[in-house]
Amino acid sequence: LTIGGALLVVGGVIALIKARGYAAGVADDASHVPLYIFDDPDPTLSANDRDLQDRGHLSDRVGIALATVADQRPHEIWEHIDTLIRVTAQGTVISVVWGIRAMAKVAAASPAYKARLFPILLEHIRKCIPRDVPTHAESILCAVDSSNQAALLALLDSRKAEMTPAQFTRLKKVM
């Protein structure tokens, strides 16, 4: 099963993608739209939809949509967290950025979710290229609390030497 095949956008989620430039509209729509992202309720997609899937753009847009609604719909996303983890690990740069944001928002919703997801988020920061460390650190701040703050700070401190002065300046704002 391909990433594009695993993630399909139907019905109301397509409206979310079209409205993604309007953050308030997306957030409002998201609270009314069921998440049909991980299942394939309509296997008869048009040729254009199949082409979009094949190019990987669909998973990028799904990642953007998920990250946008993750703080409002974390429990529904949690039901499919293994797929989100896999897509984030194997996806395009855009899928990774938005997948990390989505996972962090889901992690912030529950101690159980955080227990599973925060180590994955830390591992991603440990392995990502230096220029991405500040971006991902900013993205996961919503999931940081007193129980995991020291681990994050130690990890960020260990990555400082790899960064340019500009990247380090951005990282200092997170620390």
PDB file of C-alpha atoms in Angstrom, residues 61-142:
ATOM      1  CA  ARG A  61      -2.133  18.378   1.716  1.00  0.00           C
ATOM      2  CA  VAL A  62      -3.511  15.760   4.074  1.00  0.00           C
ATOM      3  CA  GLY A  63      -0.623  16.506   6.432  1.00  0.00           C
ATOM      4  CA  ILE A  64      -1.439  20.210   6.310  1.00  0.00           C
ATOM      5  CA  ALA A  65      -5.111  19.486   6.952  1.00  0.00           C
ATOM      6  CA  LEU A  66      -4.321  17.112   9.825  1.00  0.00           C
ATOM      7  CA  ALA A  67      -1.948  19.549  11.499  1.00  0.00           C
ATOM      8  CA  THR A  68      -4.567  22.258  11.154  1.00  0.00           C
ATOM      9  CA  VAL A  69      -7.274  20.239  12.910  1.00  0.00           C
ATOM     10  CA  ALA A  70      -5.165  18.051  15.213  1.00  0.00           C
ATOM     11  CA  ASP A  71      -5.769  20.145  18.307  1.00  0.00           C
ATOM     12  CA  GLN A  72      -9.526  20.010  17.660  1.00  0.00           C
ATOM     13  CA  ARG A  73      -9.786  16.355  16.585  1.00  0.00           C
ATOM     14  CA  PRO A  74      -6.895  14.549  18.345  1.00  0.00           C
ATOM     15  CA  HIS A  75      -8.878  11.478  19.352  1.00  0.00           C
ATOM     16  CA  GLU A  76      -9.990  10.785  15.789  1.00  0.00           C
ATOM     17  CA  ILE A  77      -6.453  11.187  14.504  1.00  0.00           C
ATOM     18  CA  TRP A  78      -5.185   8.934  17.322  1.00  0.00           C
ATOM     19  CA  GLU A  79      -7.281   6.085  15.934  1.00  0.00           C
ATOM     20  CA  HIS A  80      -4.959   6.162  12.901  1.00  0.00           C
ATOM     21  CA  ILE A  81      -1.729   7.255  14.562  1.00  0.00           C
ATOM     22  CA  ASP A  82       0.309   4.371  13.141  1.00  0.00           C
ATOM     23  CA  THR A  83      -0.480   5.562   9.631  1.00  0.00           C
ATOM     24  CA  LEU A  84       0.429   9.142  10.511  1.00  0.00           C
ATOM     25  CA  ILE A  85       3.720   7.977  12.049  1.00  0.00           C
ATOM     26  CA  ARG A  86       4.553   5.924   8.955  1.00  0.00           C
ATOM     27  CA  VAL A  87       3.656   8.696   6.513  1.00  0.00           C
ATOM     28  CA  THR A  88       5.664  11.217   8.505  1.00  0.00           C
ATOM     29  CA  ALA A  89       8.693   8.931   8.549  1.00  0.00           C
ATOM     30  CA  GLN A  90       8.518   8.117   4.828  1.00  0.00           C
ATOM     31  CA  GLY A  91       6.960  11.235   3.365  1.00  0.00           C
ATOM     32  CA  THR A  92       8.129  14.283   1.503  1.00  0.00           C
ATOM     33  CA  VAL A  93       9.689  17.227   3.314  1.00  0.00           C
ATOM     34  CA  ILE A  94       6.260  18.848   3.514  1.00  0.00           C
ATOM     35  CA  SER A  95       4.677  15.663   4.871  1.00  0.00           C
ATOM     36  CA  VAL A  96       7.358  15.464   7.553  1.00  0.00           C
ATOM     37  CA  VAL A  97       6.987  19.090   8.676  1.00  0.00           C
ATOM     38  CA  TRP A  98       3.212  18.901   8.920  1.00  0.00           C
ATOM     39  CA  GLY A  99       3.222  15.341  10.266  1.00  0.00           C
ATOM     40  CA  ILE A 100       5.458  16.417  13.165  1.00  0.00           C
ATOM     41  CA  ARG A 101       3.096  19.314  13.904  1.00  0.00           C
ATOM     42  CA  ALA A 102       0.076  17.019  13.814  1.00  0.00           C
ATOM     43  CA  MET A 103       1.699  14.426  16.085  1.00  0.00           C
ATOM     44  CA  ALA A 104       2.736  17.113  18.576  1.00  0.00           C
ATOM     45  CA  LYS A 105      -0.806  18.483  18.772  1.00  0.00           C
ATOM     46  CA  VAL A 106      -2.198  14.984  19.267  1.00  0.00           C
ATOM     47  CA  ALA A 107       0.451  14.307  21.940  1.00  0.00           C
ATOM     48  CA  ALA A 108      -0.606  17.459  23.782  1.00  0.00           C
ATOM     49  CA  ALA A 109      -4.176  16.166  24.065  1.00  0.00           C
ATOM     50  CA  SER A 110      -3.524  13.262  26.428  1.00  0.00           C
ATOM     51  CA  PRO A 111      -0.800  11.899  28.712  1.00  0.00           C
ATOM     52  CA  ALA A 112      -1.189   8.487  27.046  1.00  0.00           C
ATOM     53  CA  TYR A 113      -0.785  10.000  23.582  1.00  0.00           C
ATOM     54  CA  LYS A 114       2.234  11.977  24.792  1.00  0.00           C
ATOM     55  CA  ALA A 115       3.842   8.851  26.264  1.00  0.00           C
ATOM     56  CA  ARG A 116       3.732   7.191  22.846  1.00  0.00           C
ATOM     57  CA  LEU A 117       4.439  10.166  20.587  1.00  0.00           C
ATOM     58  CA  PHE A 118       6.965  12.324  22.430  1.00  0.00           C
ATOM     59  CA  PRO A 119       9.810   9.790  22.088  1.00  0.00           C
ATOM     60  CA  ILE A 120       9.072   9.638  18.343  1.00  0.00           C
ATOM     61  CA  LEU A 121       9.176  13.424  18.126  1.00  0.00           C
ATOM     62  CA  LEU A 122      12.476  13.535  20.020  1.00  0.00           C
ATOM     63  CA  GLU A 123      13.947  10.833  17.798  1.00  0.00           C
ATOM     64  CA  HIS A 124      12.984  12.841  14.750  1.00  0.00           C
ATOM     65  CA  ILE A 125      14.774  15.915  16.111  1.00  0.00           C
ATOM     66  CA  ARG A 126      17.779  13.718  16.944  1.00  0.00           C
ATOM     67  CA  LYS A 127      18.037  12.452  13.346  1.00  0.00           C
ATOM     68  CA  CYS A 128      16.861  15.363  11.190  1.00  0.00           C
ATOM     69  CA  ILE A 129      19.266  17.625   9.334  1.00  0.00           C
ATOM     70  CA  PRO A 130      20.504  20.603  11.381  1.00  0.00           C
ATOM     71  CA  ARG A 131      18.532  23.209   9.440  1.00  0.00           C
ATOM     72  CA  ASP A 132      15.269  21.453  10.407  1.00  0.00           C
ATOM     73  CA  VAL A 133      15.957  21.270  14.150  1.00  0.00           C
ATOM     74  CA  PRO A 134      14.568  24.757  14.972  1.00  0.00           C
ATOM     75  CA  THR A 135      11.439  24.177  12.865  1.00  0.00           C
ATOM     76  CA  HIS A 136      10.634  20.853  14.487  1.00  0.00           C
ATOM     77  CA  ALA A 137      11.486  22.124  17.963  1.00  0.00           C
ATOM     78  CA  GLU A 138       9.012  24.977  17.482  1.00  0.00           C
ATOM     79  CA  SER A 139       6.398  22.538  16.242  1.00  0.00           C
ATOM     80  CA  ILE A 140       6.567  20.256  19.272  1.00  0.00           C
ATOM     81  CA  LEU A 141       6.461  22.980  21.935  1.00  0.00           C
ATOM     82  CA  CYS A 142       2.731  22.394  22.422  1.00  0.00           C
TER      83      CYS A 142
END
